[in-house]
Amino acid sequence: MKIFNDINSLRKILSRKQPIAFVPTMGNLHAGHLALIKQAKQLTDNVVASIFVNRLQFLPHEDFNRYPRTLDDDCRLLSELNVNIVFAPNEEILFPTKQEFLLALPSVADTLEGEFRPGFFRGVATIVLKLFNIIQPDIAVFGKKDYQQLYIVQEMVRQLNLPVEIIAGETIRAHDGLALSSRNQYLNAAQRSEACQLYQILLQIKREIISGHQDFLSLQENATQHLTGRGWKVDYIRIQKRSSLMPAQTGDDDLVILAAAWLDKTRLIDNLEL
Ligand code: PAF
């Protein structure tokens, strides 16, 4: 496995490889990332993983500085999965000067996560586009855990005619249902055992919809109250259309339930498709 920091030597080696599957990450790899890597490996032997904690997608008060950086462990895990190439640039490589060109995103990027983390998707889309331009992958794998991110990347590829196929990876969960995330390690023991309630409430909403409950607003409200009563601070619990990520109406059947909520200082997100 080769680890690259600079763009020129990465491009040189990639020019001889095809097709290329790409898995972008911010490092601190867990079983969720590794599942995406394995999915990529099934499509081609030439898998590139990137590790870069992208400043552009953090708000000033967010956890950019304390975001876990574990490059040696990450590289060991990637080499165990026979990843050929790791791109782990430092900030000077990706931002040699201030990143002044930033993508303007459609209004869906201002909803859900974007409502609570303004500018987040602009930062994500801009770095993903830069990474696509550097690596020029044929395929890129993104996890459904970040459902709205996956949607926005798919829209970016479609609307900007980028020559890359986006593949979605299923969310990997702990034994109690908690979606794996690097941020789970911020949780103390009591919070960790409470954390699975986020997924439990999504399951509960799903069961109610399947059994015929169509008043989506009251389902959202009840779920919010339930978590709030257990000590969570809920940013949103929303039932949306999968095809547009807009609020679902009675009778819609392509649904996804998306949620974001805080346990003390840790913000968790999750979603469930119907
Ligand atoms: O999902 C992530 O880890 C990040 O948002 C990504 C796609 C690597 C961009 O920084």
mmCIF file of C-alpha atoms and ligand atoms in Angstrom:
data_model
loop_
_atom_site.group_PDB
_atom_site.id
_atom_site.type_symbol
_atom_site.label_atom_id
_atom_site.label_comp_id
_atom_site.label_asym_id
_atom_site.label_seq_id
_atom_site.Cartn_x
_atom_site.Cartn_y
_atom_site.Cartn_z
ATOM 1 C CA MET A 1 0.000 0.000 0.000
ATOM 2 C CA LYS A 2 1.324 3.450 -0.910
ATOM 3 C CA ILE A 3 0.489 6.562 1.084
ATOM 4 C CA PHE A 4 0.577 9.846 -0.811
ATOM 5 C CA ASN A 5 0.652 13.348 0.494
ATOM 6 C CA ASP A 6 1.318 15.206 -2.750
ATOM 7 C CA ILE A 7 -0.926 15.420 -5.786
ATOM 8 C CA ASN A 8 1.632 14.988 -8.582
ATOM 9 C CA SER A 9 2.987 11.620 -7.498
ATOM 10 C CA LEU A 10 -0.550 10.403 -6.779
ATOM 11 C CA ARG A 11 -1.695 11.424 -10.270
ATOM 12 C CA LYS A 12 1.333 9.750 -11.844
ATOM 13 C CA ILE A 13 0.558 6.386 -10.315
ATOM 14 C CA LEU A 14 -3.201 6.688 -10.910
ATOM 15 C CA SER A 15 -2.717 7.407 -14.610
ATOM 16 C CA ARG A 16 -1.701 3.751 -15.002
ATOM 17 C CA LYS A 17 -4.723 2.343 -13.163
ATOM 18 C CA GLN A 18 -8.259 1.785 -14.343
ATOM 19 C CA PRO A 19 -10.997 1.606 -13.267
ATOM 20 C CA ILE A 20 -10.505 3.421 -9.990
ATOM 21 C CA ALA A 21 -12.905 3.243 -7.054
ATOM 22 C CA PHE A 22 -12.618 6.003 -4.475
ATOM 23 C CA VAL A 23 -13.702 6.102 -0.827
ATOM 24 C CA PRO A 24 -13.345 9.576 0.724
ATOM 25 C CA THR A 25 -13.036 9.685 4.510
ATOM 26 C CA MET A 26 -11.972 11.977 7.316
ATOM 27 C CA GLY A 27 -10.069 9.094 8.887
ATOM 28 C CA ASN A 28 -10.610 7.534 12.313
ATOM 29 C CA LEU A 29 -11.877 4.546 10.411
ATOM 30 C CA HIS A 30 -14.442 2.179 11.907
ATOM 31 C CA ALA A 31 -16.373 -0.801 10.596
ATOM 32 C CA GLY A 32 -18.697 1.544 8.671
ATOM 33 C CA HIS A 33 -15.809 2.897 6.597
ATOM 34 C CA LEU A 34 -14.319 -0.558 6.197
ATOM 35 C CA ALA A 35 -17.604 -1.814 4.749
ATOM 36 C CA LEU A 36 -17.430 0.953 2.126
ATOM 37 C CA ILE A 37 -13.845 -0.043 1.314
ATOM 38 C CA LYS A 38 -14.845 -3.700 0.964
ATOM 39 C CA GLN A 39 -17.705 -2.662 -1.319
ATOM 40 C CA ALA A 40 -15.238 -0.696 -3.468
ATOM 41 C CA LYS A 41 -12.822 -3.647 -3.521
ATOM 42 C CA GLN A 42 -15.552 -5.838 -4.972
ATOM 43 C CA LEU A 43 -15.884 -3.461 -7.910
ATOM 44 C CA THR A 44 -12.211 -3.050 -8.793
ATOM 45 C CA ASP A 45 -8.842 -3.888 -7.354
ATOM 46 C CA ASN A 46 -7.741 -0.247 -7.662
ATOM 47 C CA VAL A 47 -9.159 1.346 -4.538
ATOM 48 C CA VAL A 48 -8.075 4.776 -3.394
ATOM 49 C CA ALA A 49 -9.053 5.930 0.099
ATOM 50 C CA SER A 50 -8.547 9.523 1.140
ATOM 51 C CA ILE A 51 -8.040 10.694 4.699
ATOM 52 C CA PHE A 52 -8.515 14.403 5.221
ATOM 53 C CA VAL A 53 -10.283 16.302 7.982
ATOM 54 C CA ASN A 54 -11.857 19.031 5.904
ATOM 55 C CA ARG A 55 -11.909 22.381 7.667
ATOM 56 C CA LEU A 56 -14.411 23.772 5.128
ATOM 57 C CA GLN A 57 -17.230 21.631 6.479
ATOM 58 C CA PHE A 58 -16.899 22.633 10.140
ATOM 59 C CA LEU A 59 -18.507 25.716 11.641
ATOM 60 C CA PRO A 60 -16.201 27.804 13.862
ATOM 61 C CA HIS A 61 -17.677 26.383 17.106
ATOM 62 C CA GLU A 62 -17.673 22.751 15.893
ATOM 63 C CA ASP A 63 -15.255 19.919 16.646
ATOM 64 C CA PHE A 64 -12.619 20.470 13.914
ATOM 65 C CA ASN A 65 -9.787 20.668 16.437
ATOM 66 C CA ARG A 66 -10.825 17.713 18.550
ATOM 67 C CA TYR A 67 -11.943 15.538 15.619
ATOM 68 C CA PRO A 68 -10.012 12.254 16.155
ATOM 69 C CA ARG A 69 -6.931 11.947 13.940
ATOM 70 C CA THR A 70 -5.540 8.406 13.889
ATOM 71 C CA LEU A 71 -3.547 8.122 10.660
ATOM 72 C CA ASP A 72 -1.312 5.192 11.692
ATOM 73 C CA ASP A 73 -4.230 3.036 12.823
ATOM 74 C CA ASP A 74 -6.226 4.007 9.731
ATOM 75 C CA CYS A 75 -3.392 3.003 7.406
ATOM 76 C CA ARG A 76 -2.980 -0.319 9.202
ATOM 77 C CA LEU A 77 -6.690 -1.090 8.729
ATOM 78 C CA LEU A 78 -6.579 -0.053 5.081
ATOM 79 C CA SER A 79 -3.554 -2.191 4.374
ATOM 80 C CA GLU A 80 -5.286 -5.192 5.998
ATOM 81 C CA LEU A 81 -8.048 -4.716 3.422
ATOM 82 C CA ASN A 82 -5.473 -4.562 0.599
ATOM 83 C CA VAL A 83 -6.193 -0.963 -0.293
ATOM 84 C CA ASN A 84 -3.536 -0.020 -2.841
ATOM 85 C CA ILE A 85 -3.449 3.713 -2.418
ATOM 86 C CA VAL A 86 -4.120 6.150 0.405
ATOM 87 C CA PHE A 87 -4.255 9.878 -0.234
ATOM 88 C CA ALA A 88 -3.624 11.644 3.068
ATOM 89 C CA PRO A 89 -2.737 15.226 2.179
ATOM 90 C CA ASN A 90 -2.014 17.902 4.719
ATOM 91 C CA GLU A 91 -3.850 21.194 4.550
ATOM 92 C CA GLU A 92 -1.093 22.987 2.619
ATOM 93 C CA ILE A 93 -1.510 20.497 -0.219
ATOM 94 C CA LEU A 94 -5.270 20.890 -0.624
ATOM 95 C CA PHE A 95 -5.408 24.546 0.382
ATOM 96 C CA PRO A 96 -2.075 26.082 -0.694
ATOM 97 C CA THR A 97 -3.940 29.377 -0.718
ATOM 98 C CA LYS A 98 -7.281 30.214 0.851
ATOM 99 C CA GLN A 99 -10.053 28.203 -0.826
ATOM 100 C CA GLU A 100 -12.020 31.075 -2.342
ATOM 101 C CA PHE A 101 -13.863 29.138 -5.018
ATOM 102 C CA LEU A 102 -16.735 27.432 -3.238
ATOM 103 C CA LEU A 103 -19.700 25.699 -4.815
ATOM 104 C CA ALA A 104 -23.137 27.283 -4.657
ATOM 105 C CA LEU A 105 -25.573 24.536 -3.727
ATOM 106 C CA PRO A 106 -29.283 23.979 -4.354
ATOM 107 C CA SER A 107 -31.740 24.849 -1.594
ATOM 108 C CA VAL A 108 -31.927 21.242 -0.350
ATOM 109 C CA ALA A 109 -28.501 21.935 1.160
ATOM 110 C CA ASP A 110 -30.082 24.513 3.473
ATOM 111 C CA THR A 111 -32.565 22.023 4.927
ATOM 112 C CA LEU A 112 -32.127 19.303 7.594
ATOM 113 C CA GLU A 113 -28.372 19.192 8.346
ATOM 114 C CA GLY A 114 -27.881 22.420 6.399
ATOM 115 C CA GLU A 115 -30.412 24.230 8.576
ATOM 116 C CA PHE A 116 -28.421 23.417 11.710
ATOM 117 C CA ARG A 117 -24.939 23.458 10.154
ATOM 118 C CA PRO A 118 -25.054 26.327 7.641
ATOM 119 C CA GLY A 119 -22.352 25.982 4.995
ATOM 120 C CA PHE A 120 -21.689 22.337 5.870
ATOM 121 C CA PHE A 121 -22.691 20.931 2.493
ATOM 122 C CA ARG A 122 -20.911 23.695 0.613
ATOM 123 C CA GLY A 123 -17.742 22.591 2.405
ATOM 124 C CA VAL A 124 -18.444 18.928 1.720
ATOM 125 C CA ALA A 125 -19.306 19.439 -1.954
ATOM 126 C CA THR A 126 -16.283 21.656 -2.544
ATOM 127 C CA ILE A 127 -13.830 19.168 -1.048
ATOM 128 C CA VAL A 128 -15.483 16.198 -2.760
ATOM 129 C CA LEU A 129 -15.259 17.988 -6.116
ATOM 130 C CA LYS A 130 -11.575 18.782 -5.473
ATOM 131 C CA LEU A 131 -10.905 15.153 -4.543
ATOM 132 C CA PHE A 132 -12.757 13.926 -7.644
ATOM 133 C CA ASN A 133 -10.638 16.272 -9.777
ATOM 134 C CA ILE A 134 -7.428 15.040 -8.193
ATOM 135 C CA ILE A 135 -8.216 11.319 -8.206
ATOM 136 C CA GLN A 136 -10.552 11.160 -11.223
ATOM 137 C CA PRO A 137 -12.261 8.017 -10.000
ATOM 138 C CA ASP A 138 -14.664 5.982 -12.120
ATOM 139 C CA ILE A 139 -16.642 5.022 -9.029
ATOM 140 C CA ALA A 140 -16.987 6.629 -5.593
ATOM 141 C CA VAL A 141 -18.607 5.027 -2.556
ATOM 142 C CA PHE A 142 -20.518 7.081 0.047
ATOM 143 C CA GLY A 143 -22.333 5.745 3.106
ATOM 144 C CA LYS A 144 -26.082 6.071 3.614
ATOM 145 C CA LYS A 145 -25.369 7.044 7.225
ATOM 146 C CA ASP A 146 -24.836 10.563 5.846
ATOM 147 C CA TYR A 147 -27.995 10.347 3.795
ATOM 148 C CA GLN A 148 -28.296 13.985 2.800
ATOM 149 C CA GLN A 149 -24.591 14.137 1.941
ATOM 150 C CA LEU A 150 -25.044 11.144 -0.357
ATOM 151 C CA TYR A 151 -28.067 12.835 -1.959
ATOM 152 C CA ILE A 152 -26.197 16.099 -2.512
ATOM 153 C CA VAL A 153 -23.129 14.371 -3.958
ATOM 154 C CA GLN A 154 -25.401 12.445 -6.337
ATOM 155 C CA GLU A 155 -27.068 15.700 -7.397
ATOM 156 C CA MET A 156 -23.684 17.411 -7.847
ATOM 157 C CA VAL A 157 -22.507 14.581 -10.094
ATOM 158 C CA ARG A 158 -25.733 14.682 -12.089
ATOM 159 C CA GLN A 159 -26.004 18.452 -12.472
ATOM 160 C CA LEU A 160 -22.300 19.026 -13.169
ATOM 161 C CA ASN A 161 -21.998 15.955 -15.446
ATOM 162 C CA LEU A 162 -19.087 14.567 -13.475
ATOM 163 C CA PRO A 163 -17.817 11.303 -14.996
ATOM 164 C CA VAL A 164 -18.090 9.261 -11.820
ATOM 165 C CA GLU A 165 -20.636 6.718 -10.670
ATOM 166 C CA ILE A 166 -21.780 7.135 -7.070
ATOM 167 C CA ILE A 167 -22.416 3.934 -5.136
ATOM 168 C CA ALA A 168 -24.292 3.936 -1.810
ATOM 169 C CA GLY A 169 -23.112 1.842 1.135
ATOM 170 C CA GLU A 170 -25.502 0.624 3.829
ATOM 171 C CA THR A 171 -25.199 1.983 7.372
ATOM 172 C CA ILE A 172 -23.311 -0.305 9.724
ATOM 173 C CA ARG A 173 -24.740 -0.509 13.248
ATOM 174 C CA ALA A 174 -23.500 -1.620 16.652
ATOM 175 C CA HIS A 175 -25.212 -4.577 18.377
ATOM 176 C CA ASP A 176 -27.834 -2.235 19.874
ATOM 177 C CA GLY A 177 -28.566 -0.464 16.579
ATOM 178 C CA LEU A 178 -26.481 2.683 17.060
ATOM 179 C CA ALA A 179 -25.113 3.752 13.659
ATOM 180 C CA LEU A 180 -21.312 3.653 13.704
ATOM 181 C CA SER A 181 -19.718 7.102 13.641
ATOM 182 C CA SER A 182 -16.373 8.539 14.639
ATOM 183 C CA ARG A 183 -18.248 10.896 16.945
ATOM 184 C CA ASN A 184 -19.625 7.991 19.033
ATOM 185 C CA GLN A 185 -16.352 7.944 20.919
ATOM 186 C CA TYR A 186 -17.207 11.317 22.460
ATOM 187 C CA LEU A 187 -19.988 9.532 24.415
ATOM 188 C CA ASN A 188 -19.450 8.433 28.015
ATOM 189 C CA ALA A 189 -20.782 5.039 29.140
ATOM 190 C CA ALA A 190 -24.221 6.302 30.173
ATOM 191 C CA GLN A 191 -24.628 8.317 26.976
ATOM 192 C CA ARG A 192 -23.453 5.389 24.900
ATOM 193 C CA SER A 193 -26.166 3.151 26.295
ATOM 194 C CA GLU A 194 -28.780 5.881 25.729
ATOM 195 C CA ALA A 195 -27.537 6.597 22.186
ATOM 196 C CA CYS A 196 -29.324 3.639 20.579
ATOM 197 C CA GLN A 197 -32.647 5.355 21.372
ATOM 198 C CA LEU A 198 -32.164 7.497 18.280
ATOM 199 C CA TYR A 199 -32.396 4.420 16.060
ATOM 200 C CA GLN A 200 -35.180 2.971 18.239
ATOM 201 C CA ILE A 201 -37.334 6.028 17.639
ATOM 202 C CA LEU A 202 -36.741 5.799 13.869
ATOM 203 C CA LEU A 203 -37.853 2.163 14.005
ATOM 204 C CA GLN A 204 -40.910 3.179 16.014
ATOM 205 C CA ILE A 205 -41.887 5.805 13.419
ATOM 206 C CA LYS A 206 -41.354 3.285 10.639
ATOM 207 C CA ARG A 207 -43.608 0.753 12.389
ATOM 208 C CA GLU A 208 -46.324 3.371 12.853
ATOM 209 C CA ILE A 209 -46.192 4.441 9.203
ATOM 210 C CA ILE A 210 -46.337 0.824 8.064
ATOM 211 C CA SER A 211 -49.346 0.240 10.279
ATOM 212 C CA GLY A 212 -51.148 3.089 8.508
ATOM 213 C CA HIS A 213 -50.317 6.228 10.521
ATOM 214 C CA GLN A 214 -50.158 9.028 7.949
ATOM 215 C CA ASP A 215 -50.054 12.149 10.114
ATOM 216 C CA PHE A 216 -46.347 12.733 9.620
ATOM 217 C CA LEU A 217 -46.243 15.974 11.607
ATOM 218 C CA SER A 218 -47.625 14.319 14.723
ATOM 219 C CA LEU A 219 -45.276 11.347 14.317
ATOM 220 C CA GLN A 220 -42.360 13.778 14.183
ATOM 221 C CA GLU A 221 -43.663 15.734 17.153
ATOM 222 C CA ASN A 222 -44.264 12.641 19.314
ATOM 223 C CA ALA A 223 -40.811 11.289 18.533
ATOM 224 C CA THR A 224 -39.218 14.633 19.383
ATOM 225 C CA GLN A 225 -41.093 14.769 22.683
ATOM 226 C CA HIS A 226 -40.090 11.202 23.497
ATOM 227 C CA LEU A 227 -36.376 11.888 23.021
ATOM 228 C CA THR A 228 -36.580 15.276 24.733
ATOM 229 C CA GLY A 229 -38.156 13.554 27.734
ATOM 230 C CA ARG A 230 -35.153 11.239 27.898
ATOM 231 C CA GLY A 231 -32.745 14.171 28.012
ATOM 232 C CA TRP A 232 -31.920 14.613 24.326
ATOM 233 C CA LYS A 233 -31.891 17.941 22.517
ATOM 234 C CA VAL A 234 -33.457 17.242 19.149
ATOM 235 C CA ASP A 235 -32.395 19.287 16.105
ATOM 236 C CA TYR A 236 -34.873 17.541 13.813
ATOM 237 C CA ILE A 237 -36.797 14.362 13.184
ATOM 238 C CA ARG A 238 -38.327 14.531 9.716
ATOM 239 C CA ILE A 239 -40.148 12.236 7.368
ATOM 240 C CA GLN A 240 -39.064 13.173 3.845
ATOM 241 C CA LYS A 241 -39.375 11.893 0.312
ATOM 242 C CA ARG A 242 -36.334 9.871 -0.703
ATOM 243 C CA SER A 243 -36.419 11.249 -4.253
ATOM 244 C CA SER A 244 -36.221 14.942 -3.285
ATOM 245 C CA LEU A 245 -35.516 15.053 0.464
ATOM 246 C CA MET A 246 -38.514 17.388 0.680
ATOM 247 C CA PRO A 247 -41.176 16.861 3.394
ATOM 248 C CA ALA A 248 -43.363 13.857 2.649
ATOM 249 C CA GLN A 249 -47.088 14.256 2.097
ATOM 250 C CA THR A 250 -49.834 11.789 2.964
ATOM 251 C CA GLY A 251 -49.814 9.061 0.333
ATOM 252 C CA ASP A 252 -46.119 9.371 -0.558
ATOM 253 C CA ASP A 253 -44.442 6.008 -0.381
ATOM 254 C CA ASP A 254 -40.740 6.659 -1.091
ATOM 255 C CA LEU A 255 -39.941 7.744 2.434
ATOM 256 C CA VAL A 256 -36.885 8.268 4.579
ATOM 257 C CA ILE A 257 -36.908 9.354 8.208
ATOM 258 C CA LEU A 258 -33.938 11.541 9.115
ATOM 259 C CA ALA A 259 -32.920 12.651 12.575
ATOM 260 C CA ALA A 260 -30.241 14.653 14.346
ATOM 261 C CA ALA A 261 -30.080 15.067 18.086
ATOM 262 C CA TRP A 262 -27.663 15.907 20.851
ATOM 263 C CA LEU A 263 -26.691 13.928 23.914
ATOM 264 C CA ASP A 264 -25.028 16.628 25.953
ATOM 265 C CA LYS A 265 -22.204 17.896 23.691
ATOM 266 C CA THR A 266 -22.327 15.079 21.147
ATOM 267 C CA ARG A 267 -24.471 15.382 18.055
ATOM 268 C CA LEU A 268 -25.688 12.158 16.474
ATOM 269 C CA ILE A 269 -27.442 11.697 13.153
ATOM 270 C CA ASP A 270 -29.244 8.712 11.725
ATOM 271 C CA ASN A 271 -31.859 7.805 9.153
ATOM 272 C CA LEU A 272 -34.074 4.961 8.080
ATOM 273 C CA GLU A 273 -35.559 4.257 4.676
ATOM 274 C CA LEU A 274 -39.036 2.804 4.252
HETATM 275 O O1 PAF B 1 -18.389 11.770 5.089
HETATM 276 C C1 PAF B 1 -17.261 12.259 5.338
HETATM 277 O O2 PAF B 1 -16.442 11.676 6.039
HETATM 278 C C2 PAF B 1 -16.889 13.613 4.752
HETATM 279 O O3 PAF B 1 -17.984 14.460 4.720
HETATM 280 C C3 PAF B 1 -16.225 13.504 3.354
HETATM 281 C C4 PAF B 1 -17.186 12.939 2.325
HETATM 282 C C5 PAF B 1 -14.994 12.658 3.446
HETATM 283 C C6 PAF B 1 -15.821 14.905 2.878
HETATM 284 O O4 PAF B 1 -14.912 15.504 3.753
#
